Coordinates of C-alpha atoms and ligand atoms in Angstrom, one line a residue:
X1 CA 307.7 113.7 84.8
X2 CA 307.8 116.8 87.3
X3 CA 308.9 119.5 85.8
X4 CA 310.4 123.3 87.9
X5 CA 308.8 125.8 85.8
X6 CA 310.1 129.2 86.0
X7 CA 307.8 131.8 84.7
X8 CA 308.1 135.8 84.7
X9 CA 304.9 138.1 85.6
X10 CA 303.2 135.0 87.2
X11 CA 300.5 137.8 89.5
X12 CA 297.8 138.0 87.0
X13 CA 297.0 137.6 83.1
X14 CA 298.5 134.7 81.2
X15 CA 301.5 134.5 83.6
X16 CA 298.8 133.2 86.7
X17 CA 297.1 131.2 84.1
X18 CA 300.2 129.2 83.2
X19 CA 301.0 128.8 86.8
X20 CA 298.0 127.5 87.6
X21 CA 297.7 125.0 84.6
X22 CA 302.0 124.4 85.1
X23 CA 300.9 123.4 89.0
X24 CA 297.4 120.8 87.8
X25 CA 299.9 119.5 85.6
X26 CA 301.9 118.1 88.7
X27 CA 305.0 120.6 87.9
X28 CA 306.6 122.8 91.0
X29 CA 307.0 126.1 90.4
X30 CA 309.4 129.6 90.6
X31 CA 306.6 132.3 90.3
X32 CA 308.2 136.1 89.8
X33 CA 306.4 139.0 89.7
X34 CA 307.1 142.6 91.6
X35 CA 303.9 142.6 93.4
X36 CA 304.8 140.4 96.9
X37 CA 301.4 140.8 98.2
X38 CA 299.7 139.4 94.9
X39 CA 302.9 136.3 94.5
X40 CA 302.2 135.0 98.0
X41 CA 298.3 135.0 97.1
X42 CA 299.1 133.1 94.2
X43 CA 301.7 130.6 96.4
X44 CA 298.9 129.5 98.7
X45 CA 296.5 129.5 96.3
X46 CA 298.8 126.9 95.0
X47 CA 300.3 125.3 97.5
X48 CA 296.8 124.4 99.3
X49 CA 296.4 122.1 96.2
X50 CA 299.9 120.5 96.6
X51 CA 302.0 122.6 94.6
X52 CA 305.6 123.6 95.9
X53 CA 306.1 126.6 94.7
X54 CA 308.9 129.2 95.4
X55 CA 308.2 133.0 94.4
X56 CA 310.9 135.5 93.6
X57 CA 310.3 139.5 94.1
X58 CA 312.2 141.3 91.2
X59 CA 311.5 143.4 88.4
X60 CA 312.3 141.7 85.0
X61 CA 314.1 145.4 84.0
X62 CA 316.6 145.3 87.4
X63 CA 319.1 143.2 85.8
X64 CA 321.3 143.4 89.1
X65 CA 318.1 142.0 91.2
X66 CA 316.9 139.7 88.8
X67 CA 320.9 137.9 88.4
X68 CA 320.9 138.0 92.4
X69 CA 318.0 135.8 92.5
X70 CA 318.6 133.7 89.7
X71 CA 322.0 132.9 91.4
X72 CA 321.4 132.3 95.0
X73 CA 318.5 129.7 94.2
X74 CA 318.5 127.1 96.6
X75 CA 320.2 123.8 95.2
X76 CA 316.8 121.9 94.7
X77 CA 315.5 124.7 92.9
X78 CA 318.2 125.6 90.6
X79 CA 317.9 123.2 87.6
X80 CA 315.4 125.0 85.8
X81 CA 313.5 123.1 83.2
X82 CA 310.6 125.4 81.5
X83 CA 311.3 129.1 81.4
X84 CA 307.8 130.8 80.6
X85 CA 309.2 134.8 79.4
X86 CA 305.3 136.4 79.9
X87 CA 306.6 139.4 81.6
X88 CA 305.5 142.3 79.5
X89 CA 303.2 145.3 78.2
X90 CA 302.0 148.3 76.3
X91 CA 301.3 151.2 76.9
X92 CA 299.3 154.0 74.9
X93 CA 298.0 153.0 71.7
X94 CA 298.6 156.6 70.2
X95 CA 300.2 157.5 66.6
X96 CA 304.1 157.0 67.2
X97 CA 304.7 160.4 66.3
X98 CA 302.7 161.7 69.4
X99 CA 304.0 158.6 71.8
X100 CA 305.6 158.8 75.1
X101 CA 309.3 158.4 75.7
X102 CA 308.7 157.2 79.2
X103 CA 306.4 154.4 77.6
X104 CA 308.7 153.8 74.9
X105 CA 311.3 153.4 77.5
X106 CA 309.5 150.9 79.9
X107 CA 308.2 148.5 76.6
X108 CA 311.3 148.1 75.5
X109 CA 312.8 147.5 78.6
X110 CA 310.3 144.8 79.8
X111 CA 309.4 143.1 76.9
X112 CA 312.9 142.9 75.0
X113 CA 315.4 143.7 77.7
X114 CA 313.5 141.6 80.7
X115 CA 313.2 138.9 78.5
X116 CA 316.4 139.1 77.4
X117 CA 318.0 139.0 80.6
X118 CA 316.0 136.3 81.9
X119 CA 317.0 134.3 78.8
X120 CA 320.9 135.0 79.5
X121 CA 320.2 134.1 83.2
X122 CA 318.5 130.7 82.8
X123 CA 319.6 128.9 79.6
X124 CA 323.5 128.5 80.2
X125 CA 322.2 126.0 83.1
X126 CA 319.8 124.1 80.3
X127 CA 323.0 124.2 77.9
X128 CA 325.0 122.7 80.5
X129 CA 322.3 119.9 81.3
X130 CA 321.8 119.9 77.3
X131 CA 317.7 119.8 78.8
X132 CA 315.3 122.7 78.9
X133 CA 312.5 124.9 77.3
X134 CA 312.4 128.4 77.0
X135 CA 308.3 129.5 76.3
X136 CA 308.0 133.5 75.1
X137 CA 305.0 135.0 75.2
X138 CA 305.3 137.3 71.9
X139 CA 302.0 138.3 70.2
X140 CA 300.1 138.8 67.1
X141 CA 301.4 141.9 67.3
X142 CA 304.4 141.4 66.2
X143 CA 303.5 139.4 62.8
X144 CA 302.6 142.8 61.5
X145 CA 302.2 146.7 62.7
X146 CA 298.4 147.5 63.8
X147 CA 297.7 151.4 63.7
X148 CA 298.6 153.0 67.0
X149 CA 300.7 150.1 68.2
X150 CA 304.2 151.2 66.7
X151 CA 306.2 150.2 69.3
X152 CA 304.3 147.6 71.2
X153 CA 304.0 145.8 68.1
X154 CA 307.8 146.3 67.2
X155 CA 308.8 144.7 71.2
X156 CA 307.1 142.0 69.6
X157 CA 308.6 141.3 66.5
X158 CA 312.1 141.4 68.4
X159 CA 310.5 138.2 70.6
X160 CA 309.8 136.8 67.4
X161 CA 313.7 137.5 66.1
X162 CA 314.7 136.8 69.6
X163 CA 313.0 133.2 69.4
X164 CA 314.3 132.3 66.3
X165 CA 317.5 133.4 67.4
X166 CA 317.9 131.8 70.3
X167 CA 316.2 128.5 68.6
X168 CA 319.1 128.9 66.0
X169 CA 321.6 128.8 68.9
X170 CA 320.7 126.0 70.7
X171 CA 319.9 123.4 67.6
X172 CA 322.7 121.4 68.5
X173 CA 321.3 120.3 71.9
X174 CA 318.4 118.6 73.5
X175 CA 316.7 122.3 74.4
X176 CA 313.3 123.2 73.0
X177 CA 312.1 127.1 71.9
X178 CA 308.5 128.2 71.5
X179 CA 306.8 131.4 70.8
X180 CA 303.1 132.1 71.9
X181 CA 301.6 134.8 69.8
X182 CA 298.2 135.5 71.3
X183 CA 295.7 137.7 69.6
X184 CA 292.9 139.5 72.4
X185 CA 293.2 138.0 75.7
X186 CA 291.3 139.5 78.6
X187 CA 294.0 140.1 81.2
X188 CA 295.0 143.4 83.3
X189 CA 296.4 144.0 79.8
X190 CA 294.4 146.8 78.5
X191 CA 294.2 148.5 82.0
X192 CA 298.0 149.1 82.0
X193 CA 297.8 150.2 78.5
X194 CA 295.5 152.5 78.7
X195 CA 297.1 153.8 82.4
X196 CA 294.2 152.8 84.5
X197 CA 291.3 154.1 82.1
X198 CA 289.2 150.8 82.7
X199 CA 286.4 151.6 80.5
X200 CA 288.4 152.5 77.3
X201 CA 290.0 148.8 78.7
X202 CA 286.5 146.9 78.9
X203 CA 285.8 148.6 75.2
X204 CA 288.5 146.4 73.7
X205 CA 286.8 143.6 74.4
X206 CA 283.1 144.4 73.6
X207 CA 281.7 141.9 70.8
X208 CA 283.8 139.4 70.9
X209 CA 284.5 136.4 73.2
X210 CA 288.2 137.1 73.4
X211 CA 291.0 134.5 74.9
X212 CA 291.9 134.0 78.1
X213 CA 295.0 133.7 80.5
X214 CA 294.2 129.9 80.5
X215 CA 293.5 129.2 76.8
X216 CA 297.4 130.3 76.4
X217 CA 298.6 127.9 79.0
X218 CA 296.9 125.4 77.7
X219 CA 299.4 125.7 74.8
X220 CA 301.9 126.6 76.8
X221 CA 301.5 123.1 78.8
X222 CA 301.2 121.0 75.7
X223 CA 303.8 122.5 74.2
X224 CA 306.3 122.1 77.1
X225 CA 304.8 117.9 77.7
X226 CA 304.9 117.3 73.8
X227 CA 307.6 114.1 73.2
X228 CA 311.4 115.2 73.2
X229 CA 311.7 115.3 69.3
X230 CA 308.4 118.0 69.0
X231 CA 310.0 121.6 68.8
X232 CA 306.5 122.9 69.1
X233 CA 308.0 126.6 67.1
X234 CA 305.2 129.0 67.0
X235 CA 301.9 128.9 68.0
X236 CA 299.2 132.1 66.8
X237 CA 296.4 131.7 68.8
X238 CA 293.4 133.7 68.3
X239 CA 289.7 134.4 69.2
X240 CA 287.6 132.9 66.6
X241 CA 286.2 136.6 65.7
X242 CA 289.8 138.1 65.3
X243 CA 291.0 137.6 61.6
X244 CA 294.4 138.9 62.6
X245 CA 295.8 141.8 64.3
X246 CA 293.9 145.0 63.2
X247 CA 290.9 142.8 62.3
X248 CA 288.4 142.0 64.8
X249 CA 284.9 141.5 64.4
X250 CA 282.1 142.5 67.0
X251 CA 279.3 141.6 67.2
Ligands
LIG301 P1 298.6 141.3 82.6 O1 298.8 142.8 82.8 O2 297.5 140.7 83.2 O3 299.9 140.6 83.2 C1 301.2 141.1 83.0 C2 302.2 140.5 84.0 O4 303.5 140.9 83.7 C3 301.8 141.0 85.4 O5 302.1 139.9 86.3 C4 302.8 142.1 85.6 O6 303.1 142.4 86.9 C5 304.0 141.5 84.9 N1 305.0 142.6 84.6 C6 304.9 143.7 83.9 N2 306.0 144.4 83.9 C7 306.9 143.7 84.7 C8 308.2 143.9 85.1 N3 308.9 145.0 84.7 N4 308.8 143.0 85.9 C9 308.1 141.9 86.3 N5 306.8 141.7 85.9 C10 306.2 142.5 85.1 O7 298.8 141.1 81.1 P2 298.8 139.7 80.2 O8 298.7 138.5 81.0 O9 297.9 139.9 79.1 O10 300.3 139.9 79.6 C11 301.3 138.9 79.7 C12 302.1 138.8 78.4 O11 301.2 138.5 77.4 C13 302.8 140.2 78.1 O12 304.1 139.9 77.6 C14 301.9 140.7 76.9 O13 302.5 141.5 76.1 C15 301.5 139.4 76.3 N6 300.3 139.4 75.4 C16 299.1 139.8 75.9 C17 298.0 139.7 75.1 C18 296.6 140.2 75.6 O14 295.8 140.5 74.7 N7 296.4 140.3 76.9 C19 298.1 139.2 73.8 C20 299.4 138.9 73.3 C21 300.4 138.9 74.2 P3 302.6 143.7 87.7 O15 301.2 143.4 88.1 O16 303.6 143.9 88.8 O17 302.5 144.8 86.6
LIG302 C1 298.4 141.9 72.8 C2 297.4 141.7 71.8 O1 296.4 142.7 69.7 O2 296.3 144.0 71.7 O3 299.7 141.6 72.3 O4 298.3 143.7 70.6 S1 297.1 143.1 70.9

């Protein structure tokens, strides 16, 4: 059955590779992302192939914005059914003791707070319809610390906690909760951590054929289409050369 698929950071990455497996699954779709120009790409992109999809300009840490669009949906719109939290990102990869507050500051307030606010936006309307899914993009990183990753690893763990949490909370109704913990996926992801230095970001994924945006929504999209009674939980998905976080092997 059609689904409406919300999902966060839906301009590039994992977040456009879910949208554009969500839309060949026959779903419609509530795209959000900050970058208007790169949304309304992604909308006709879409929307030539039949999709009808709505896109939403906010960032994930302007709580005000993001509760002003989640509210004034349009009726048809508003019972949201799939909530994809991808949203996120690091930046640095420096010893913690030499790290950034500003970076600190902007992690935690995308990956935990965004998500967070998102969550407390969306899921009182899929309590009240005792119907939903809410799909987090966590990470390997947050099954254990990698050297340098401090606290991109730790905004990870708290979407694991967060999951379980919120898994916990809703037991008692119909309302599924997953976590997606991707190892190395090739994405803008390494560009924005390393602040635009695209050839220490190409480095991270020399010698090894590493995931991509569309491997994830693969599992995303089964995980949302699996019978009623399937909780798909957790999901670590990694490159076949990747043993686990810190242990990659090139060749
Ligand atoms: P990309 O950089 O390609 O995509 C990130 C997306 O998140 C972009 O659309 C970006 O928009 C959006 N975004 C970032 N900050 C905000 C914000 N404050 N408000 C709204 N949107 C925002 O990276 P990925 O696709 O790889 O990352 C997606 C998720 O996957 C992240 O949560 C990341 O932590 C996680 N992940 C990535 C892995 C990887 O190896 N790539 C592995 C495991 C998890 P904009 O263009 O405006 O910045
Ligand atoms: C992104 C994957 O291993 O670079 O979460 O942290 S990793």
């Amino acid at each position: 059955m059609n689904k409406t698929v919300l999902i966060t950071g839906a301009t590039s990455g994992i977040g456009l590779g879910c949208a554009r497996k969500f839309a060949a699954n026959g779903d419609r779709l509530i795209l959000t992302g900050r970058n208007a120009q790169r949304l309304e790409e992604v909308r006709k992109e879409l929307a030539a192939k039949g999709t009808d999809v709505l896109t939403l300009v906010f960032d994930v840490r302007d709580r005000a914005k993001a509760t002003e669009c989640i509210e004034t949906l349009p009726a048809e719109w508003k019972a949201i059914d799939v909530l994809v939290n991808n949203a996120g990102l690091a930046l640095g990869l420096e010893p913690e003791y030499e790290g950034s507050y500003d970076d600190w500051d902007t992690m935690v307030d995308t990956n935990i707070k965004g998500l967070l606010t998102m969550t407390r936006l969306v899921v009182p309307g899929m309590v009240k319809r005792d119907s939903g899914h809410i799909i987090n993009i966590g990470s390997v990183a947050g099954d254990a610390a990698y050297a340098n990753g401090n606290v991109y690893c730790a905004t990870k763990a708290a979407v694991k906690t967060i999951t379980d949490g919120l898994r916990l909370d809703v037991a008692g109704t119909a309302i599924r909760v997953t976590n997606l913990k991707p190892g190395l996926v090739e994405t803008n992801f390494s560009n924005t951590r390393f602040h635009g230095d695209t050839e220490r970001a190409a480095n991270v994924y020399k010698g090894i054929k590493p995931l991509t945006g569309d491997d994830i929504a693969d599992v995303a999209v089964y995980a949302a289409n699996a019978p009623a009674h399937v909780q798909v939980a957790e999901v670590l998905i990694l490159a076949t050369h990747q043993g686990s976080g810190s242990v990659i092997v090139r060749k």
